XYZ file of C-alpha atoms in Angstrom:
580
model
C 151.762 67.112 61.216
C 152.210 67.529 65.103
C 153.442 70.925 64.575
C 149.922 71.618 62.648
C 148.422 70.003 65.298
C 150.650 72.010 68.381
C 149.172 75.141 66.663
C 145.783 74.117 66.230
C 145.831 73.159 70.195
C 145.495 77.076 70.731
C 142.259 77.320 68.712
C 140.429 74.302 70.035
C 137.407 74.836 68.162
C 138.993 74.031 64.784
C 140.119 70.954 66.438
C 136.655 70.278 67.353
C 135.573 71.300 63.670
C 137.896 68.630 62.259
C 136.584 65.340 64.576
C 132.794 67.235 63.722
C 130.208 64.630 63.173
C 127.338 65.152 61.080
C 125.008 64.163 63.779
C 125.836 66.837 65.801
C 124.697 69.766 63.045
C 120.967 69.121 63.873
C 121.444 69.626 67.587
C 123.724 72.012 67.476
C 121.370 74.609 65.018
C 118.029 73.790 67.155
C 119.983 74.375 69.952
C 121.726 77.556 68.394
C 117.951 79.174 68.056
C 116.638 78.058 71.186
C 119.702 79.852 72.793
C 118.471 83.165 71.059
C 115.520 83.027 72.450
C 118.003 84.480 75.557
C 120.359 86.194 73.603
C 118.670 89.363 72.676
C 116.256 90.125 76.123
C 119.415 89.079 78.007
C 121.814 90.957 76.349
C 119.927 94.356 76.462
C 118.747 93.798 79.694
C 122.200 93.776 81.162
C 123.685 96.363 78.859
C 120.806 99.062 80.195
C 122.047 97.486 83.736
C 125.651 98.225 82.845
C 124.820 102.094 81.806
C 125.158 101.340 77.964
C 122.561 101.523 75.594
C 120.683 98.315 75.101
C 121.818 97.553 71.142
C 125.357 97.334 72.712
C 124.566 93.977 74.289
C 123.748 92.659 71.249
C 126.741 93.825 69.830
C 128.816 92.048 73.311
C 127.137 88.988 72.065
C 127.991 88.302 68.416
C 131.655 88.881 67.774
C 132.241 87.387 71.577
C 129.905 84.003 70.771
C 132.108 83.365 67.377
C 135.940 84.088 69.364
C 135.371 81.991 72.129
C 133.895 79.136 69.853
C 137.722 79.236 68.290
C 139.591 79.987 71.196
C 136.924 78.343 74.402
C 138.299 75.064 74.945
C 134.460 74.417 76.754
C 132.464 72.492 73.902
C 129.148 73.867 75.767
C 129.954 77.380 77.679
C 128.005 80.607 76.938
C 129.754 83.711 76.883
C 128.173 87.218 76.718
C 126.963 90.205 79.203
C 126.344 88.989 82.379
C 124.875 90.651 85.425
C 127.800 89.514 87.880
C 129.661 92.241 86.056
C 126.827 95.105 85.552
C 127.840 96.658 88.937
C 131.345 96.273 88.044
C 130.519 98.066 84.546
C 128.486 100.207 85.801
C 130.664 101.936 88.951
C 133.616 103.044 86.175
C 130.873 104.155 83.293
C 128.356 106.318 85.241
C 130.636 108.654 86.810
C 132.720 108.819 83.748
C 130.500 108.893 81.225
C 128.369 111.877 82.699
C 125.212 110.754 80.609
C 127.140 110.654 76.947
C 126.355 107.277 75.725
C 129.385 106.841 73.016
C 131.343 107.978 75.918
C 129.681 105.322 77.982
C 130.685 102.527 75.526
C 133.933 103.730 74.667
C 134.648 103.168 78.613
C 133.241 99.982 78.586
C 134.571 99.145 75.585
C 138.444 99.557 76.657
C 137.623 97.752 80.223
C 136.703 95.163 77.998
C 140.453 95.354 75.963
C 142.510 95.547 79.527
C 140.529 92.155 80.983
C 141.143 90.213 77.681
C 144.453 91.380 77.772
C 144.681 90.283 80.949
C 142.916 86.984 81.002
C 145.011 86.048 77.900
C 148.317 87.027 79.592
C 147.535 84.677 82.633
C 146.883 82.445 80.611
C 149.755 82.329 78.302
C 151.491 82.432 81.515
C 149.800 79.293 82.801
C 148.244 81.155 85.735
C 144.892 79.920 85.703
C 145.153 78.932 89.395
C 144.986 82.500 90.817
C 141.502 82.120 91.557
C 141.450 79.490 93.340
C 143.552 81.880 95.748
C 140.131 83.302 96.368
C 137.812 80.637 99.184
C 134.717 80.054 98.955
C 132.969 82.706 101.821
C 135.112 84.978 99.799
C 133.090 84.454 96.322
C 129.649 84.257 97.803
C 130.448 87.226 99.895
C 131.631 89.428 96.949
C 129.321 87.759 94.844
C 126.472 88.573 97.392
C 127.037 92.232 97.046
C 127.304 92.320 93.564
C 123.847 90.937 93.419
C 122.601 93.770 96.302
C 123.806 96.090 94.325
C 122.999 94.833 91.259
C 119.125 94.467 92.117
C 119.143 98.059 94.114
C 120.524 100.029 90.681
C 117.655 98.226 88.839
C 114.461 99.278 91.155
C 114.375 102.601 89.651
C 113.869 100.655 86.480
C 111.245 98.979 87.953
C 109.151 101.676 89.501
C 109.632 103.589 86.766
C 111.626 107.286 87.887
C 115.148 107.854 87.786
C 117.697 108.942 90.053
C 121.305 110.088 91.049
C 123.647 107.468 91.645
C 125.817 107.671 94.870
C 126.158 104.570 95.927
C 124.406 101.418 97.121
C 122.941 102.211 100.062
C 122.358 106.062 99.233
C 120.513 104.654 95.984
C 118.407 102.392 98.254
C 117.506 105.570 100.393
C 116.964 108.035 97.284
C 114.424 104.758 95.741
C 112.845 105.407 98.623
C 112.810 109.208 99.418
C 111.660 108.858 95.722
C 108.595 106.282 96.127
C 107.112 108.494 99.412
C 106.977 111.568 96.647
C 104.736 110.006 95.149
C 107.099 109.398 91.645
C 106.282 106.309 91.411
C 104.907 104.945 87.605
C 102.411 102.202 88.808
C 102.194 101.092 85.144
C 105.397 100.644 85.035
C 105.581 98.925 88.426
C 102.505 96.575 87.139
C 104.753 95.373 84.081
C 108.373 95.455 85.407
C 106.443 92.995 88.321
C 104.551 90.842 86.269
C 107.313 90.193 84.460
C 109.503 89.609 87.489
C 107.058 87.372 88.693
C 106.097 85.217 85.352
C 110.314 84.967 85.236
C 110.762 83.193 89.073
C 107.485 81.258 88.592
C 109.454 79.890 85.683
C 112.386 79.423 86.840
C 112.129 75.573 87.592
C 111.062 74.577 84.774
C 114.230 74.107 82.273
C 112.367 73.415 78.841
C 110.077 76.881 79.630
C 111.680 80.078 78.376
C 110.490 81.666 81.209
C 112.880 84.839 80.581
C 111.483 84.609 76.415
C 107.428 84.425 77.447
C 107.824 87.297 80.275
C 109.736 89.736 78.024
C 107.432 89.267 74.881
C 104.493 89.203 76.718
C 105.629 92.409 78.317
C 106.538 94.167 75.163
C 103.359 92.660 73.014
C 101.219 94.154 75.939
C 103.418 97.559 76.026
C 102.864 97.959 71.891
C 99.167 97.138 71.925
C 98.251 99.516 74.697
C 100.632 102.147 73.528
C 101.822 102.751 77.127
C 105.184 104.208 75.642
C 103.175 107.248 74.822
C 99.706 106.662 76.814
C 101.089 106.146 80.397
C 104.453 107.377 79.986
C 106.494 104.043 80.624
C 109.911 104.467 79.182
C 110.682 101.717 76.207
C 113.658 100.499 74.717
C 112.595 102.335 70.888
C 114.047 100.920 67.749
C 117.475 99.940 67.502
C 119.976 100.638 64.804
C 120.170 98.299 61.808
C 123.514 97.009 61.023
C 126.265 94.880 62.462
C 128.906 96.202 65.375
C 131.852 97.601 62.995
C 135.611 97.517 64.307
C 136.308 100.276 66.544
C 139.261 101.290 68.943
C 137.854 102.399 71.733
C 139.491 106.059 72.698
C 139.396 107.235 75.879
C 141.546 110.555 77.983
C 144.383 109.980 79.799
C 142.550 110.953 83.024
C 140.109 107.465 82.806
C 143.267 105.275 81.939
C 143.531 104.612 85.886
C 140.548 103.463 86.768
C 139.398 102.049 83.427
C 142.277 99.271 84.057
C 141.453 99.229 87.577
C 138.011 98.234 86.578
C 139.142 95.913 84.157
C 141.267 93.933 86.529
C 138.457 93.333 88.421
C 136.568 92.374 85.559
C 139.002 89.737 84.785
C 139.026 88.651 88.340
C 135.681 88.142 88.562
C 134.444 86.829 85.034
C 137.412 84.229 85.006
C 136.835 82.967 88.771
C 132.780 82.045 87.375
C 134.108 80.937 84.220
C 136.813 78.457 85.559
C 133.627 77.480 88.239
C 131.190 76.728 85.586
C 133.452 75.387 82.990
C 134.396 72.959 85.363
C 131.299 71.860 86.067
C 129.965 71.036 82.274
C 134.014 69.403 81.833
C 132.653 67.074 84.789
C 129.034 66.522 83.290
C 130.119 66.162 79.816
C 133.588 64.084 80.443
C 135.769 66.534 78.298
C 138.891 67.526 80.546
C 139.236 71.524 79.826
C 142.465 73.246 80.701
C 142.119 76.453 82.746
C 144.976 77.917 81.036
C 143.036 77.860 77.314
C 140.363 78.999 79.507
C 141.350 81.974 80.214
C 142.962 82.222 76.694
C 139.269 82.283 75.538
C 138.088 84.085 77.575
C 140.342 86.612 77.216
C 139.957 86.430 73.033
C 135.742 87.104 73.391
C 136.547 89.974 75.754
C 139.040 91.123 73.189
C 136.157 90.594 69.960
C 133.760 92.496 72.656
C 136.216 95.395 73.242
C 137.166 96.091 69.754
C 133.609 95.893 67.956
C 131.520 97.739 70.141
C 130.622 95.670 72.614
C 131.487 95.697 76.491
C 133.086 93.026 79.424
C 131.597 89.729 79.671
C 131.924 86.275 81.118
C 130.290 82.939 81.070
C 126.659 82.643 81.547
C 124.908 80.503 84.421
C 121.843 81.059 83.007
C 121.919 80.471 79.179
C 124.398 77.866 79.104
C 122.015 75.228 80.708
C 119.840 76.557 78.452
C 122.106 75.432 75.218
C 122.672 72.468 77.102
C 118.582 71.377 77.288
C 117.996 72.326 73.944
C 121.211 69.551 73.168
C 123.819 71.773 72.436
C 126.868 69.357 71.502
C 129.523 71.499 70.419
C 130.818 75.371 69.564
C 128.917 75.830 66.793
C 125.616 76.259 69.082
C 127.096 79.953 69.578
C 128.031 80.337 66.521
C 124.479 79.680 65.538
C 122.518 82.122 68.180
C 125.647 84.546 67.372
C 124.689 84.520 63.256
C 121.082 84.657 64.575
C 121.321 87.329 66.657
C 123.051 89.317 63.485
C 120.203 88.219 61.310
C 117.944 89.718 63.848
C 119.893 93.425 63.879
C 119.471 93.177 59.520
C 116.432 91.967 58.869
C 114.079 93.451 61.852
C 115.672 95.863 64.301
C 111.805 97.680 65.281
C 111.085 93.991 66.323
C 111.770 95.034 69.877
C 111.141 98.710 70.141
C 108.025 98.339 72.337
C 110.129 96.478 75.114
C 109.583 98.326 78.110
C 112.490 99.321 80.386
C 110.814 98.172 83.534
C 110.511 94.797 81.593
C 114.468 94.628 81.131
C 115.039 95.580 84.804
C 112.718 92.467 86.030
C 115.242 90.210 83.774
C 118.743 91.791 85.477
C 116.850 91.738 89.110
C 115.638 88.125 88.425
C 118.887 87.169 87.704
C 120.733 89.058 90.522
C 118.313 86.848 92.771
C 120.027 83.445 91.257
C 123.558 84.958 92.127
C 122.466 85.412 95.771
C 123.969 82.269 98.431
C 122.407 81.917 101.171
C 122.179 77.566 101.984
C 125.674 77.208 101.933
C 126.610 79.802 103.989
C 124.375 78.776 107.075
C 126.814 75.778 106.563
C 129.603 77.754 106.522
C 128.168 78.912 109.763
C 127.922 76.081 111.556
C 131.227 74.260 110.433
C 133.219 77.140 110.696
C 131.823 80.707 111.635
C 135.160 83.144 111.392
C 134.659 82.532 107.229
C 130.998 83.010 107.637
C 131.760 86.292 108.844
C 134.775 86.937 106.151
C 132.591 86.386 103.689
C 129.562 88.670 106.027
C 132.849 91.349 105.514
C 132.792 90.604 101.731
C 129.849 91.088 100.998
C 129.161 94.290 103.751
C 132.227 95.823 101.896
C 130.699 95.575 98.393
C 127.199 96.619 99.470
C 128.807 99.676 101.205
C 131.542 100.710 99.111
C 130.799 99.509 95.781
C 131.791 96.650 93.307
C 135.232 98.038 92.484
C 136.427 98.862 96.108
C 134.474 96.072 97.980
C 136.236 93.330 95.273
C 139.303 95.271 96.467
C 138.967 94.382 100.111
C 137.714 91.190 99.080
C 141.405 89.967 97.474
C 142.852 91.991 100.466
C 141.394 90.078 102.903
C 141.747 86.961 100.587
C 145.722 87.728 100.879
C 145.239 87.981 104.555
C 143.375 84.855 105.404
C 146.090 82.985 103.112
C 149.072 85.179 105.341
C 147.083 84.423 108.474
C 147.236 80.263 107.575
C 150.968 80.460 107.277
C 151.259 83.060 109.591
C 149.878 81.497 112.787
C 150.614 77.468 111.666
C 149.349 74.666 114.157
C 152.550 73.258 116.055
C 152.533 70.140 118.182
C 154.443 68.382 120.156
C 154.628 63.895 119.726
C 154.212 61.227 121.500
C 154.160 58.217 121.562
C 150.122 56.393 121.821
C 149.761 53.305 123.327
C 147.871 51.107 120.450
C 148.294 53.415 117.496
C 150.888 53.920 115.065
C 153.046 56.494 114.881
C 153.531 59.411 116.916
C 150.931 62.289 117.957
C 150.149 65.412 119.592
C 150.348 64.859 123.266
C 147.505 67.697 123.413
C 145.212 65.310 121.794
C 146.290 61.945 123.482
C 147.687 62.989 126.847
C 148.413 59.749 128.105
C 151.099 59.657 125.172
C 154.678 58.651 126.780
C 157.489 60.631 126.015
C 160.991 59.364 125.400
C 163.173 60.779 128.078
C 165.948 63.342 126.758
C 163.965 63.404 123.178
C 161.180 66.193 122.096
C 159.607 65.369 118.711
C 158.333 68.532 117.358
C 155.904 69.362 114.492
C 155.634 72.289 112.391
C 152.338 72.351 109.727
C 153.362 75.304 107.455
C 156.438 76.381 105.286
C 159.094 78.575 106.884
C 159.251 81.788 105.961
C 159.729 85.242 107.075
C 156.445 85.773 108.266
C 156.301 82.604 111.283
C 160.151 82.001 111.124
C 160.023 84.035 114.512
C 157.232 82.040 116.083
C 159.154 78.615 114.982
C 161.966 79.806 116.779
C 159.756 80.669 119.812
C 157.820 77.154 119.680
C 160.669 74.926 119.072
C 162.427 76.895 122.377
C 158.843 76.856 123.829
C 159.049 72.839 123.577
C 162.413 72.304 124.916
C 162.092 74.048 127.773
C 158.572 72.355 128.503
C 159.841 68.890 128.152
C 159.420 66.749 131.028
C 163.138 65.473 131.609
C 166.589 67.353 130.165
C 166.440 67.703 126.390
C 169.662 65.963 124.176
C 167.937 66.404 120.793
C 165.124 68.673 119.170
C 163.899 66.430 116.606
C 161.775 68.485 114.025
C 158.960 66.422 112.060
C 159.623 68.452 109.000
C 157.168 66.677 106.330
C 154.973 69.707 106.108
C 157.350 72.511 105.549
C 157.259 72.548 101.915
C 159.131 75.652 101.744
C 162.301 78.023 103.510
C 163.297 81.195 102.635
C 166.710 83.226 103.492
C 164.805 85.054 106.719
C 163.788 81.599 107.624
C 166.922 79.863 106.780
C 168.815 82.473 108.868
C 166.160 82.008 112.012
C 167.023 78.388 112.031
C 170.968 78.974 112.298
C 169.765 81.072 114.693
C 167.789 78.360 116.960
C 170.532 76.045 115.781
C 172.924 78.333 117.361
C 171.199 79.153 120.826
C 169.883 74.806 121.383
C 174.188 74.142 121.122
C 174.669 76.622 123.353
C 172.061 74.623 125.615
C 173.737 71.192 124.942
C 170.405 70.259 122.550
C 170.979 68.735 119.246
C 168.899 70.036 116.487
C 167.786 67.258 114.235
C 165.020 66.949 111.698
C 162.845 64.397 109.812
C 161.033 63.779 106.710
C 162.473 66.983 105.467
C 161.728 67.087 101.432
C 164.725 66.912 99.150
C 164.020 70.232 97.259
C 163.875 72.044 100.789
C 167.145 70.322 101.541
C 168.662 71.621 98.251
C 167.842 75.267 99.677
C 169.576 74.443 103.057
C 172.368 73.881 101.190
C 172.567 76.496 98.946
C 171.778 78.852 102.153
C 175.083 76.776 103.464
C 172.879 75.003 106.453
C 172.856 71.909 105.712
C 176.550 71.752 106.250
C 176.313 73.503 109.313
C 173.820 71.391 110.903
C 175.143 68.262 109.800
C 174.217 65.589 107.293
C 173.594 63.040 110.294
C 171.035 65.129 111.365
C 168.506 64.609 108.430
C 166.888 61.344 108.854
C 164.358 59.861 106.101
C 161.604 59.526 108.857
C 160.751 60.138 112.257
C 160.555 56.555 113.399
C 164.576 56.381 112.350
C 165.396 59.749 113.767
C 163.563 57.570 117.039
C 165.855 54.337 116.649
C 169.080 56.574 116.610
C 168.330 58.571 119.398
C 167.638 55.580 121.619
C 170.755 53.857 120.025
C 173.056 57.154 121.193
C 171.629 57.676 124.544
C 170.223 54.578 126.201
C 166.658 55.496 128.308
C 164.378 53.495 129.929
C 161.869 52.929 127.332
C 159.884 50.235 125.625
C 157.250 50.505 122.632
C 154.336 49.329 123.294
C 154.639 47.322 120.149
C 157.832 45.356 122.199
C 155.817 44.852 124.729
C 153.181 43.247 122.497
C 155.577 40.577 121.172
C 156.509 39.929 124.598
C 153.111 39.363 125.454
C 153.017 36.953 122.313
C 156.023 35.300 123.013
C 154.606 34.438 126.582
């Protein structure tokens, strides 16, 4: 029995399935249709967006919906196409694809395969912390640029022309060039923008389908008037009947590259808003979800989207509230819009053929608006403005470069800022503060007395190869400083979590030079597992066992117990003043 039930712990929605209570089943199928309502105008919208044709984000919705519900450990998450990845999607496919759309999805197909791959490899290998690696001004300035360029690849759309994508910026001056020639489609431009606008004056209110009224209005209005044929608005035409079919997506050698390339970031980017968001309904709902099945499912729907047609995708911001209003109480919501959505493709795929293209743009561009940051950065700004202007570099690099290479610089400079932390630690050196316990930077209490002949100094940071050197220099750097002759260097050692051989050999090193200078080198609060790599590095024997003490205040007492000094605590001289 608790082997069945180790083995069901991988496919969390059977577990779910076999504590199901009949009360649920109402909720969850109400809620399961109300979600469709999003489903379909969402899911072609951000296929068009992604440079695949629109029936393809159907076909990212249903098989996707039904994996995670096994494999999501989230009783309430979303999954499907999602416009935080259309740029992504849409940077590997166009320039590939050169306008073939089965060559299109086969692309986007396979970046699909390598991020499932991916996300379920992490995950099996319990490394659902990497994005957490990734701060805050880093997301919202990646995530920034996404949306930029996310919104400037859909104006076209909007105004109704078309043209050559270079870029970001070059787009935004083409749109342009393009709207001064007078190509323009003002028909277009009148639907596209009342839909954009019905959709934001929406917006705030939850139990509207804002995104459901715009686009059916929009397409009612487009098949009345005719305007497919009458003013020459482009429309999304019928799609083809049937349900995606399993297919391995081929592509040439020559895409393999930048196909996984593109898929990495995929994975990067759809797992770092799905841990964000599945956090946040784990919170609101009380059910603790690991990150490591997380990424399991999320890997398995990306997997289901890959192999039957369908194309990368990640949670949903925007229709997961949505299942969550309508009272969404377990898995089996997606399951329902999934089956619905399928229902839809057999029984009536001319339902939509009337939606106009300008239509679908106002849903991605609306949409790209809600990914866009802006209050918490001006606090950013004022607490701390060098990450305001990392995350300015984020998103500058994206909107510049592109989704693939600005993500790129985005982790780079992610590494960096984590190197620079390490790199550059805060040192100090302690004293002792009249009235306070303990003992503190001198730099921030400057009347702090010293104990003649002792210089307690602290190190925030592992040791490692990269600030090994610069230890060296401030622990010298304090010595030589001190006020009276130094007997000991006493290290307060509680932060270095961590020493590797180039440290290890930097210490023997300052160990070596301070007995040359008649200065003992002593350390407290040192952690036991970094004392089990002294001594496999053979330094803790050198150094001395009596030179580890358990905490600073007895490294203290045994100084002043070896070298007698004029000094008395002020907390002496407060019994004195007691005794008296």
């Amino acid at each position: 029995m608790s082997h069945q039930i180790g083995w069901m712990r991988w496919l969390p929605g059977l577990l779910t399935l076999r504590h199901y209570q009949p009360s649920w089943l109402v909720h969850d199928v109400v809620a399961g249709l109300v979600l469709t309502t999003m489903l379909v105008p969402v899911g072609i919208a951000y296929a068009v967006a992604s440079g695949v044709p629109g029936i393809y984000g159907l076909y990212a919705t249903i098989v996707p919906l039904v994996a995670y519900a096994l494999f999501g450990p989230s009783r309430i998450l979303v999954l499907g196409p999602d416009s935080s990845l259309a740029a992504i999607i849409l940077g590997i496919v166009l320039p590939l694809s050169v306008g073939d759309p089965q060559r299109a999805i086969a692309l986007a197909s396979m970046m699909a395969v390598v991020s499932g791959l991916l996300c379920m490899l992490a995950g099996l290998a319990k490394l659902g912390f990497i994005t957490e690696l990734l701060s805050k001004p880093i997301r919202y300035g990646y995530m920034n640029g996404i949306a930029l360029t996310v919104l400037i690849s859909q104006l076209p759309k909007l105004f109704g022309f078309s043209i050559e994508s270079d870029g970001p910026l070059r787009n935004l001056a083409a749109i342009a060039e393009a709207i001064l020639d007078g190509k323009t489609n003002w028909t277009a431009f009148a639907v596209g923008g009342g839909t954009l606008a019905v959709i934001l004056l929406l917006k705030n209110y939850k139990r509207v389908p804002g995104i459901l009224l715009a686009v059916v209005g929009a397409t009612v209005v487009a098949g009345v008037l005719d305007l497919g044929t009458r003013a020459g608005i482009s429309v999304l035409g019928p799609l083809p009947q049937g349900l995606p079919a399993f297919t391995i997506p081929w592509i040439g050698f020559d895409d393999i590259v930048v196909v996984m390339i593109g898929g990495a970031a995929v994975a990067l980017v759809s797992f770092a808003d799905t841990s964000v968001l599945s956090r946040t309904y784990a919170a609101r709902t009380r059910t603790p979800v690991d990150p490591n099945q997380e990424m399991i499912g999320l890997g398995a729907a990306n997997l289901a989207a890959g192999f039957f047609q369908g194309f990368p995708i990640s949670s949903s911001s925007s229709r997961t509230p949505v299942a969550e209003a309508a009272g969404a109480r377990t898995q089996l919501t997606g399951v329902v819009g999934a089956l619905t959505v399928a229902l839809l493709l057999l029984a009536a795929p001319n339902l939509l053929q009337h939606l106009p293209s300008a239509a679908l743009a106002a849903v991605v561009i609306a949409s790209a608006i809600g990914l866009i940051e802006v209050n918490d950065l001006i606090r950013i700004y004022r607490i701390q403005r060098w990450e305001f202007w990392l995350s300015i570099a984020c998103f500058v690099s994206v909107a510049v470069f592109g989704a693939i290479p600005g993500i790129g610089l985005a982790i780079v400079i992610a590494v960096i800022e984590f190197l620079w932390d390490g790199w550059r630690p805060y040192s100090a050196v302690l004293g002792r503060a009249d009235g306070i316990n303990g003992y503190h930077d001198i730099t921030r209490y400057p009347d702090a007395r010293r104990i003649p002949g002792l210089v307690l100094f602290r190190w925030d940071a592992p040791l490692f190869f990269a600030n090994a050197e610069l230890f060296k220099e401030c622990a010298l750097g304090a010595v030589k400083n001190a006020p009276t002759p130094t007997r000991w260097l006493a290290v307060s050692a509680e932060p270095v979590t961590s020493v590797d051989v180039t440290a290890a050999d930097t210490l023997e090193e300052l160990h070596r030079i301070l007995k040359e200078m008649g200065v003992d080198l002593k350390f407290a609060e040192l952690k036991d597992p970094v004392k089990d790599k002294l001594k496999k590095f053979g330094l803790f024997a050198q150094i001395g066992e009596e030179a580890f003490f358990p905490t600073l205040d007895d490294a203290v007492a045994n100084y002043l117990k070896r070298h007698p000094v004029e000094w008395v605590d002020w907390e002496d001289r407060s019994i004195e003043k007691l005794g008296e």
